[in-house]
Short mmCIF file of C-alpha atoms in Angstrom, two decimals:
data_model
loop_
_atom_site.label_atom_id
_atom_site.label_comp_id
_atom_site.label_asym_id
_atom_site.label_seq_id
_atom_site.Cartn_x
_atom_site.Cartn_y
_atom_site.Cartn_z
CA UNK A 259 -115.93 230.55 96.48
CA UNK A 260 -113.01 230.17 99.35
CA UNK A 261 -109.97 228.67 98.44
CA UNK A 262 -107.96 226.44 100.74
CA UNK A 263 -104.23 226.35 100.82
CA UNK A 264 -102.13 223.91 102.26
CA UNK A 265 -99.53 225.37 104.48
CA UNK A 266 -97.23 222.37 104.69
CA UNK A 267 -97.35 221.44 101.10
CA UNK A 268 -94.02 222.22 98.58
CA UNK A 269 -92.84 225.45 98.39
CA UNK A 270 -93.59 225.70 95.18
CA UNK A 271 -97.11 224.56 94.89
CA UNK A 272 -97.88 226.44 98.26
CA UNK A 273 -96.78 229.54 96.34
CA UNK A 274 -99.02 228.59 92.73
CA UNK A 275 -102.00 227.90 94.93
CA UNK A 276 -101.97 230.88 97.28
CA UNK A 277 -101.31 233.32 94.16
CA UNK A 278 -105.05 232.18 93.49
CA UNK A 279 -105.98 233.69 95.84
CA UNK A 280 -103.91 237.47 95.96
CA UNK A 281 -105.39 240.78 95.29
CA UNK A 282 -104.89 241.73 91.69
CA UNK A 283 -101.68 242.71 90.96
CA UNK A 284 -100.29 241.02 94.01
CA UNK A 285 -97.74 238.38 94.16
CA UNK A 286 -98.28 235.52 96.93
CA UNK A 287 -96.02 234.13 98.99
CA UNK A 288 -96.72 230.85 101.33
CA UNK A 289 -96.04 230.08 104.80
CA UNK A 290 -94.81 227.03 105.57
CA UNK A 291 -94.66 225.49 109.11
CA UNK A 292 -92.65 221.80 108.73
CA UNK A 293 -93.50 220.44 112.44
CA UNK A 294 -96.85 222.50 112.37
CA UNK A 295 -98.46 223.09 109.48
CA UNK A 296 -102.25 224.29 109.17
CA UNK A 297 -104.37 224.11 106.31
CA UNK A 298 -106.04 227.75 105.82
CA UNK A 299 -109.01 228.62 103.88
CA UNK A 300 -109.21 233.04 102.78
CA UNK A 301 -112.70 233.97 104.14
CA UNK A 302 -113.64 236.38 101.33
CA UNK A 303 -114.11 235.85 98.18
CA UNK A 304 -111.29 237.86 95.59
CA UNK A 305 -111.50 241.18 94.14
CA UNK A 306 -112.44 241.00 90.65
CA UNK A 307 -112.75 244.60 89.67
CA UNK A 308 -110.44 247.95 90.16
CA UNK A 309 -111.31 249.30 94.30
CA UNK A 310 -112.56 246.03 95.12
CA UNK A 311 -110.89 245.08 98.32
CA UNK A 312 -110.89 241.32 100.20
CA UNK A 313 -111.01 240.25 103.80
CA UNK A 314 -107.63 239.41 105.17
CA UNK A 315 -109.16 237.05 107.24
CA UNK A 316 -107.50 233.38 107.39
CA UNK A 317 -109.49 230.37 108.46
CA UNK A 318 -107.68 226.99 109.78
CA UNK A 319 -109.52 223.81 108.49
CA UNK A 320 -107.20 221.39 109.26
CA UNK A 321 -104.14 220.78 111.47
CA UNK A 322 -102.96 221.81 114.65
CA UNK A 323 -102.10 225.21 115.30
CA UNK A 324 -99.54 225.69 118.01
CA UNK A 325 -101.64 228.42 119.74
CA UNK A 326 -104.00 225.30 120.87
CA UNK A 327 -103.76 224.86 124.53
CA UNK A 328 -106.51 226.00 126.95
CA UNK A 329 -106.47 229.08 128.63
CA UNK A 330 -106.85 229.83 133.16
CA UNK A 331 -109.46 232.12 132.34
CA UNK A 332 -111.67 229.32 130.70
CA UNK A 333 -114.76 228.76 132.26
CA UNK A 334 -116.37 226.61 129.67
CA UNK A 335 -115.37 222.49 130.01
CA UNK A 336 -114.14 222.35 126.48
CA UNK A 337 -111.45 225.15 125.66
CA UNK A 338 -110.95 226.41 121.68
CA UNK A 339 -107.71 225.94 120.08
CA UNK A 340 -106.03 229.54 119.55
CA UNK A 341 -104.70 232.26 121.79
CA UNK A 342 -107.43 233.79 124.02
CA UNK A 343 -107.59 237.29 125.87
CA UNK A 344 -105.13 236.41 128.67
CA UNK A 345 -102.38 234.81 126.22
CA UNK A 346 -102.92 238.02 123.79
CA UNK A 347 -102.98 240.14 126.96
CA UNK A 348 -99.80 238.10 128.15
CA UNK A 349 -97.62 238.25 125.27
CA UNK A 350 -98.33 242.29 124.33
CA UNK A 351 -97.69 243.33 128.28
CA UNK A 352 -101.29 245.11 127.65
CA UNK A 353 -103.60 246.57 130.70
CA UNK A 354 -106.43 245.38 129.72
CA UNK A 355 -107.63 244.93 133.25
CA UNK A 356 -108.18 248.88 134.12
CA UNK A 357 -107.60 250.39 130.13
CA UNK A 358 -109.79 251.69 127.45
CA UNK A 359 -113.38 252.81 129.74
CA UNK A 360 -114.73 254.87 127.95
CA UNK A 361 -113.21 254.50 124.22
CA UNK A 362 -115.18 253.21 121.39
CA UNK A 363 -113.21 251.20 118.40
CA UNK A 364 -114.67 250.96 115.14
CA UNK A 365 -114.88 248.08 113.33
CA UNK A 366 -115.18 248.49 109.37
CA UNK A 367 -116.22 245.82 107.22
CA UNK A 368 -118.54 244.69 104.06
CA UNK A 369 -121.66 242.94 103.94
CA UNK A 370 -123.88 242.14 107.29
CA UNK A 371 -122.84 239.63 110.03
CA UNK A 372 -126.72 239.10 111.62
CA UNK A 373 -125.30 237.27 113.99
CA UNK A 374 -122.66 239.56 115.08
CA UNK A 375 -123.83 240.61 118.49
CA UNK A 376 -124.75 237.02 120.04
CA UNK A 377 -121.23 235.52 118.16
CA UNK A 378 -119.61 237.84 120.47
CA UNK A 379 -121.52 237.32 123.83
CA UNK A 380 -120.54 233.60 123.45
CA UNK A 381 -116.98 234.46 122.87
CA UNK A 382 -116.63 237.22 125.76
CA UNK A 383 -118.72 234.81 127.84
CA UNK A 384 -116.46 232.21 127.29
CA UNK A 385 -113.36 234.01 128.47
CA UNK A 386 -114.74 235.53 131.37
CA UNK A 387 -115.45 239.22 130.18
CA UNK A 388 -117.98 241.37 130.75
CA UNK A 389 -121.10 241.71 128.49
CA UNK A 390 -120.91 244.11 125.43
CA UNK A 391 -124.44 244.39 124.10
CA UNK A 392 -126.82 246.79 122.29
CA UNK A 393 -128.76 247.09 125.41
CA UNK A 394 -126.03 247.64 127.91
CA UNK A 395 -124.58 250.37 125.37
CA UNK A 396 -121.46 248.52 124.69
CA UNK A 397 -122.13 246.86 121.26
CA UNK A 398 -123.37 249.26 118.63
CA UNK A 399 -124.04 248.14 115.15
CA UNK A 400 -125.02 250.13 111.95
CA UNK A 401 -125.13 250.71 107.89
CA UNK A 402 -122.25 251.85 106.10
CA UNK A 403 -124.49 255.34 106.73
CA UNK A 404 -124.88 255.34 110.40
CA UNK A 405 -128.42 253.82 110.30
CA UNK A 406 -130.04 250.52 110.83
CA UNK A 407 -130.58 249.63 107.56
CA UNK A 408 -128.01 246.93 107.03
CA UNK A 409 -126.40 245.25 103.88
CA UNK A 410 -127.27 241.64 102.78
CA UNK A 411 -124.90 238.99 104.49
CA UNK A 412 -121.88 237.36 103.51
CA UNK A 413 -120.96 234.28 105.47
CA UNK A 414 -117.19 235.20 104.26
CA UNK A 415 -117.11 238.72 106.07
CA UNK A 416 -119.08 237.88 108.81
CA UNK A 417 -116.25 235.35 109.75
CA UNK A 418 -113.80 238.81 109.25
CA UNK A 419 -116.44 240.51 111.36
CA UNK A 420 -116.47 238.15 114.31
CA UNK A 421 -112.55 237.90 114.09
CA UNK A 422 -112.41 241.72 114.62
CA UNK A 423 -114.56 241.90 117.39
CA UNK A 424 -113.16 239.26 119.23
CA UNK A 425 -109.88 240.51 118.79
CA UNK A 426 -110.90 244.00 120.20
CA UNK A 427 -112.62 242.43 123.10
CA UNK A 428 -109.82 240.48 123.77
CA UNK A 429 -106.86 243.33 123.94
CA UNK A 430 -109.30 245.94 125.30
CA UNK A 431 -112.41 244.47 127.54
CA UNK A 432 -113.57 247.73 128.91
CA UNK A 433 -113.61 249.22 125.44
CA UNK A 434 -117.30 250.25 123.40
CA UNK A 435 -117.31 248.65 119.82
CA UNK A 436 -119.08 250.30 116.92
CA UNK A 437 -119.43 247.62 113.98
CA UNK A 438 -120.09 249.77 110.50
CA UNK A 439 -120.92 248.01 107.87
CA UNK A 440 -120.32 248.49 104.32
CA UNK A 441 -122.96 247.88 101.69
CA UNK A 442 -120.42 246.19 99.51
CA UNK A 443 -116.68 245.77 99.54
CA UNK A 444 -115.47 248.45 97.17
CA UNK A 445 -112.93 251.23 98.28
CA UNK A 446 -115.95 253.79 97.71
CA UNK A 447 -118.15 251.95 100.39
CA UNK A 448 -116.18 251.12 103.05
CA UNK A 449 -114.29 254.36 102.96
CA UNK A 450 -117.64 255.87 103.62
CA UNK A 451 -117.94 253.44 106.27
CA UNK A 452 -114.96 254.71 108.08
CA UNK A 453 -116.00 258.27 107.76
CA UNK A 454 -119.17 256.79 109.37
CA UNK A 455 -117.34 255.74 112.36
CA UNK A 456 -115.70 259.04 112.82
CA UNK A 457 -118.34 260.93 112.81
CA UNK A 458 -120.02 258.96 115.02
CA UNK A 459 -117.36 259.37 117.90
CA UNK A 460 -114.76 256.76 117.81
CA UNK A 461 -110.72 257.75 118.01
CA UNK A 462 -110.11 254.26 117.07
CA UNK A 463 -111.29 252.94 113.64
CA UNK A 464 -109.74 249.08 112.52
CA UNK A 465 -109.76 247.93 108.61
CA UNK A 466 -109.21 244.85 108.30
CA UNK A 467 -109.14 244.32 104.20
CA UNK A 468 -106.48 244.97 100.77
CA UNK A 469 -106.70 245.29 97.32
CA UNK A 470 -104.57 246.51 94.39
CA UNK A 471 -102.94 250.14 94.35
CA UNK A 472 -103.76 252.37 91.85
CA UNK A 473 -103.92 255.99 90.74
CA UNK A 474 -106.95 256.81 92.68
CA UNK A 475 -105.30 255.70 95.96
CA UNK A 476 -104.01 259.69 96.30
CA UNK A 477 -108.11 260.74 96.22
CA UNK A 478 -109.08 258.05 98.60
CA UNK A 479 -106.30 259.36 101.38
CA UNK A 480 -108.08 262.89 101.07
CA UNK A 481 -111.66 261.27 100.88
CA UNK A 482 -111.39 258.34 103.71
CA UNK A 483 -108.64 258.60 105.43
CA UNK A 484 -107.30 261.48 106.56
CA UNK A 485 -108.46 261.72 109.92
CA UNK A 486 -106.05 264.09 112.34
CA UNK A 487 -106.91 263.38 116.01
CA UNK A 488 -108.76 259.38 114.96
CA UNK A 489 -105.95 255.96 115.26
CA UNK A 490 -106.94 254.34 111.70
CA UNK A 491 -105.44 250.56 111.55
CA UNK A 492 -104.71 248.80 108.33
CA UNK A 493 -103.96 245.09 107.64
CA UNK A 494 -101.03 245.27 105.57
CA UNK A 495 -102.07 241.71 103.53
CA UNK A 496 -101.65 237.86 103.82
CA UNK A 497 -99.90 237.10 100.84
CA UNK A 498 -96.04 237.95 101.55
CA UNK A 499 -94.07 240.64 99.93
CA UNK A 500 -95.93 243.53 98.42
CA UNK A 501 -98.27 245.98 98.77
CA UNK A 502 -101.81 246.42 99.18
CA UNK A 503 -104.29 249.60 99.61
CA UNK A 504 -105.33 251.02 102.12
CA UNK A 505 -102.38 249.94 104.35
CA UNK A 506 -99.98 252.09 101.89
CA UNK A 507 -102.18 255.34 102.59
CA UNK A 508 -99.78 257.70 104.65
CA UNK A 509 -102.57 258.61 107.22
CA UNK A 510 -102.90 255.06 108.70
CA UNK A 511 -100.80 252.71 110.71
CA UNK A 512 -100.42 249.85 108.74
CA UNK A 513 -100.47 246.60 110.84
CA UNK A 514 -97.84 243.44 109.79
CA UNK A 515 -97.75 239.66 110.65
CA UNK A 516 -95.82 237.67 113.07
CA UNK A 517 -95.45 234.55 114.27
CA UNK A 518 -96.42 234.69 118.26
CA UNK A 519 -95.03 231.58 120.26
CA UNK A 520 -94.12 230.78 123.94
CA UNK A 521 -90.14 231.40 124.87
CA UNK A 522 -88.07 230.70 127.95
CA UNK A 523 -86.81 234.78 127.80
CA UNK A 524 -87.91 237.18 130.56
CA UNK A 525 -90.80 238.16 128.47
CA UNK A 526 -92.12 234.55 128.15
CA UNK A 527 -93.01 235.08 124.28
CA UNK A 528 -91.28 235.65 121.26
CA UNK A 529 -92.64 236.92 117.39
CA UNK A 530 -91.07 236.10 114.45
CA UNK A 531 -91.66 237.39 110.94
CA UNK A 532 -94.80 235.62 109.86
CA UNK A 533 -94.04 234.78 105.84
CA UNK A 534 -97.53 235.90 104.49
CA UNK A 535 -97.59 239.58 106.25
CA UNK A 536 -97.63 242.44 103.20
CA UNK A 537 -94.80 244.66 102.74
CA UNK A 538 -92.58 246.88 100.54
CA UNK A 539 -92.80 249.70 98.59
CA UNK A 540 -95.99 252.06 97.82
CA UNK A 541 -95.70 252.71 94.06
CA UNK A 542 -98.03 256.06 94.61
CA UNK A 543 -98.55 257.16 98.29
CA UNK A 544 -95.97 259.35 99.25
CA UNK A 545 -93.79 258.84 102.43
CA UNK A 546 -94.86 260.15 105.88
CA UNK A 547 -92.47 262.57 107.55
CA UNK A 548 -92.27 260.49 110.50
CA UNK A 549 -90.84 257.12 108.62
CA UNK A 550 -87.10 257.62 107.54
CA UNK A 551 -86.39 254.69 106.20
CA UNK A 552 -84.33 255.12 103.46
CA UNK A 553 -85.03 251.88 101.30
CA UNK A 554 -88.44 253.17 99.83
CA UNK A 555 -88.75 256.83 98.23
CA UNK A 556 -92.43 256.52 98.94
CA UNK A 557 -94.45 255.47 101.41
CA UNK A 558 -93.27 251.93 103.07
CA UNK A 559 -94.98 249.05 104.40
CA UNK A 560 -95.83 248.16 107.86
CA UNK A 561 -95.49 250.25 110.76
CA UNK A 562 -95.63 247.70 113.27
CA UNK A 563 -97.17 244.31 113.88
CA UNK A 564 -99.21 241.47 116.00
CA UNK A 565 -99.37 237.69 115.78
CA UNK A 566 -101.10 237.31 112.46
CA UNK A 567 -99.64 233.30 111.41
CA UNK A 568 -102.54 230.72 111.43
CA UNK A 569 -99.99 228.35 112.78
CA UNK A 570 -99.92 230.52 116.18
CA UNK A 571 -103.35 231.47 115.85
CA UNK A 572 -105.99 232.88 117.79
CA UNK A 573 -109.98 231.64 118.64
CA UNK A 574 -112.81 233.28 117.46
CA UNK A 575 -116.59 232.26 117.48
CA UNK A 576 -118.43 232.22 114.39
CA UNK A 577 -121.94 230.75 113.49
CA UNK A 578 -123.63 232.45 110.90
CA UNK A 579 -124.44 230.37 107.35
CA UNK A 580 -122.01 227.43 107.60
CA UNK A 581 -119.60 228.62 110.14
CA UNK A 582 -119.16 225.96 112.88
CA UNK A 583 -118.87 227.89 115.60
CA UNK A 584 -115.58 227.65 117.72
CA UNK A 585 -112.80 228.38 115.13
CA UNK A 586 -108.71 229.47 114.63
CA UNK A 587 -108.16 232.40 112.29
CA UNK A 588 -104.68 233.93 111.29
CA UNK A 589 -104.07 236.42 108.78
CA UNK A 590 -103.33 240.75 109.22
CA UNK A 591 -106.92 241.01 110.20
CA UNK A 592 -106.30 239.29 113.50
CA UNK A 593 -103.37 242.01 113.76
CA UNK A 594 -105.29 245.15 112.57
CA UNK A 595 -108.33 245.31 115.29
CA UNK A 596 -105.40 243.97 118.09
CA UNK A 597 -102.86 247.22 117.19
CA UNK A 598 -106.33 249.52 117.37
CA UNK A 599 -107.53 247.99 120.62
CA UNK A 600 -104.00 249.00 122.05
CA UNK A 601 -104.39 252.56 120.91
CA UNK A 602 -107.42 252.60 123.03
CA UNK A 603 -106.17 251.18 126.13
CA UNK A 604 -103.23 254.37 125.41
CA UNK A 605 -106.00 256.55 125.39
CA UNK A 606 -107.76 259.27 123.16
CA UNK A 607 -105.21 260.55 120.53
CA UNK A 608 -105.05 264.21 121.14
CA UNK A 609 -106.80 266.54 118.68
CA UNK A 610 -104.74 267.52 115.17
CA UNK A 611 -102.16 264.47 115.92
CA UNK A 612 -101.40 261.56 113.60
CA UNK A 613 -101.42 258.57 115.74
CA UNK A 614 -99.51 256.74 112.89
CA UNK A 615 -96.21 258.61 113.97
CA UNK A 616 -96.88 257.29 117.43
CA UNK A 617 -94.79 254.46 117.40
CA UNK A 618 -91.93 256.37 115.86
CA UNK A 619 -91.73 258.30 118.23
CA UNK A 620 -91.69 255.36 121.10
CA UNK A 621 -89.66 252.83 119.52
CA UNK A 622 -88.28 251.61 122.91
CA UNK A 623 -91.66 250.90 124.28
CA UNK A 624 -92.31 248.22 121.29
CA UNK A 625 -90.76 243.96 121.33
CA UNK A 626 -88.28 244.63 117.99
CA UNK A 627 -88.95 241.34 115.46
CA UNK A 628 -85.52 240.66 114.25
CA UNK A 629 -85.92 237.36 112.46
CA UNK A 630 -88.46 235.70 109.57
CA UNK A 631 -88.49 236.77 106.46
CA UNK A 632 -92.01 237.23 103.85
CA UNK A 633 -90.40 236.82 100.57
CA UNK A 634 -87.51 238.04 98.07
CA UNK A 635 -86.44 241.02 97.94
CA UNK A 636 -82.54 240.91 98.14
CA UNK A 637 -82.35 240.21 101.16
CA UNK A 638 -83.07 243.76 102.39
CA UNK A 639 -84.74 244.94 105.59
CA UNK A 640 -88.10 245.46 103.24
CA UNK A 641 -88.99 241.74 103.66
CA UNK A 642 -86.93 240.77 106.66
CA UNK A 643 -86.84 240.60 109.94
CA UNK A 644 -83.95 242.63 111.17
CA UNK A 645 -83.34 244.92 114.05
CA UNK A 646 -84.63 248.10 114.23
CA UNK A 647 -87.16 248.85 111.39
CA UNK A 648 -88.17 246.21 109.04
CA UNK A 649 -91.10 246.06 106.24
CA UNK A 650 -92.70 243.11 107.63
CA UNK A 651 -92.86 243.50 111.52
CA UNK A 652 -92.41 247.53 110.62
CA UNK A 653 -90.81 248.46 114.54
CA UNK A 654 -91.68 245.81 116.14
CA UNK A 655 -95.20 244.27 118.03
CA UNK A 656 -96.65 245.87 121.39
CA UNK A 657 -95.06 246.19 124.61
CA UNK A 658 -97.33 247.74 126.72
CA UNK A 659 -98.98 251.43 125.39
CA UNK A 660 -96.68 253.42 125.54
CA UNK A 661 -95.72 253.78 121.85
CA UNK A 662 -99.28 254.25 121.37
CA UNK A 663 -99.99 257.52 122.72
CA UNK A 664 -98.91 261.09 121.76
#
């Protein structure tokens, strides 16, 4: 059953409500927006067993995001509230225009969307971009095996499914998609799923879901994710400070939460600390020699971030079950397939490389987050915004490719 959670409501009760909805073990944390607030439902239902992961996908049903304002590119009469391709474009300094021919990202998620490739004409029809189908060879869709035998569907992921491929399509046009599908949303599955998408070709592979750590996290690194040579993306969670698997694993980049609003700077935008983005601490992955932060002895939480706040965020077309088409979503899944989109438009990673030491090695060519905060935690850098590295925003949000590339 989805929860909704009232974004403007008390502290307090904002906090007892969303903790309803955290992974197990997790502790939530609410965003509150006093002039803006949103009303969010989670798309997927909670994990209820050990590997079980959920959907970071956030839904607004109610309120005004600030994102809403139509877009130039629109060629429909009627524009959708939330940040389209050219604001995302605008805001991350991305080349969408002549990047990514030629690269596939993969999309990983649970359950079947059947309504996956047609949500996503109307979307990229909408905004002006070219056609990604089956039959142009642009769209590809298949089993958590690499076949066309496809799980039941969930009206829950298929929302996290269209927000994923919208949010490729709209930081990366030219780019192929592969959707792989898990047959059900345990660790197990879906880390099968992204071995799927590696073997079938793409460099790029997007994961847009968290659950609990635990002591098999260390056999799922060797098993799933350790891919030299293959950008793997991770939302790091929606429910404030602390940490969630797969984003901990030390092979992947794990993706933050900001807030993403218009500014009167020379960039024209501006990202704040979004309050529900995960961060911290990994209580068993070990760190990556690339991060030197020296708050966490083991691996910390994110790398870097994207606008991820439901109050600032971004349109996606949905219709399958009792999706009403047109919608806003927020949460680290908007984030996740936007950071793996920009890895493509930086090109193939080369072979035997890590592309999560990328942006640690580019930290100039990235917009450093310096303010916002996703919880308590002294004070320190591991749930504030601060400049330089920070848990939340990790080094910062996109400024072009160039900290995306070898």
């Amino acid at each position: 059953m989805r929860r909704t959670v009232s974004l403007t409501a008390v502290a307090t009760l904002a906090t007892a409500a969303l903790a309803l909805a955290a992974p197990l073990g997790q502790a939530a944390q609410a965003t509150t927006s006093p002039s803006h607030g949103v009303t969010v439902a989670h798309a997927c239902a909670n994990p209820t067993k050990k590997g079980e992961m959920a959907c970071n996908a956030l839904q607004v049903t109610a309120g005004t995001p600030k994102s809403a304002h139509a877009e130039s590119d629109l060629t429909a009469a009627a524009a959708p509230s939330g940040y389209g391709p050219a604001s995302l474009q605008s805001a991350y300094n991305l080349p969408s225009a002549s990047g990514g021919s030629g690269q596939t990202v993969a999309i990983v998620d649970a359950y079947d969307d059947p309504n996956a490739e047609s949500d996503l004409a109307t979307y990229r029809s909408q905004y002006g971009l070219s056609a990604c189908t089956a039959a142009n060879g642009c769209f590809t869709k298949v089993g958590q095996s690499g076949g066309t035998s496809y799980p039941r569907g969930d009206s829950g992921w298929a929302e996290e499914i269209s927000l994923d491929l919208d949010m490729v399509s709209a930081a990366c046009p030219n780019c192929k998609i592969l959707l792989v599908e898990a047959s059900s949303a345990s660790m197990t599955n879906l880390g099968t799923a992204v071995n799927t998408a590696v073997r079938l070709g793409a460099k790029f592979v997007s994961n847009s879901y968290g659950g609990s750590e635990s002591s098999s996290d260390s056999t799922y690194d060797s098993s799933y994710f350790n891919h030299p040579g293959v950008a793997i993306t991770v939302s790091s969670g929606d429910n404030g400070y602390g940490v969630e698997y797969p984003a901990a694993s030390k092979y992947v980049t794990a993706v933050g939460g900001t807030s993403l609003k218009t500014a009167s700077n020379s960039r024209g935008w501006t990202d704040t600390v979004w309050s529900g983005a995960g961060s911290g601490c990994s209580t068993y992955d070990a760190k990556p020699t690339w991060q030197k932060d020296t708050g966490c002895a083991n691996r910390t939480v994110a790398d870097v971030s994207a606008v991820a706040d439901p109050n600032t965020g971004v349109a996606v077309y949905d219709s399958y079950r009792s999706a009403t088409g047109w919608m806003v979503f927020g949460g680290t899944s908007a984030s996740s397939p936007l950071i793996a989109a920009t890895y493509a438009l930086g090109g193939a990673p080369s072979a035997g490389s890590y592309p999560a030491s990328f942006p640690y090695a580019h930290t100039s060519a990235l917009y450093d987050v310096t303010s916002g905060s996703n919880g308590s935690c002294g004070g320190s850098y591991l749930c504030t915004g601060t400049t330089g590295y920070d848990g939340p925003s990790g080094l910062g949000v996109p400024n072009g490719t160039a900290a995306f590339t070898g």
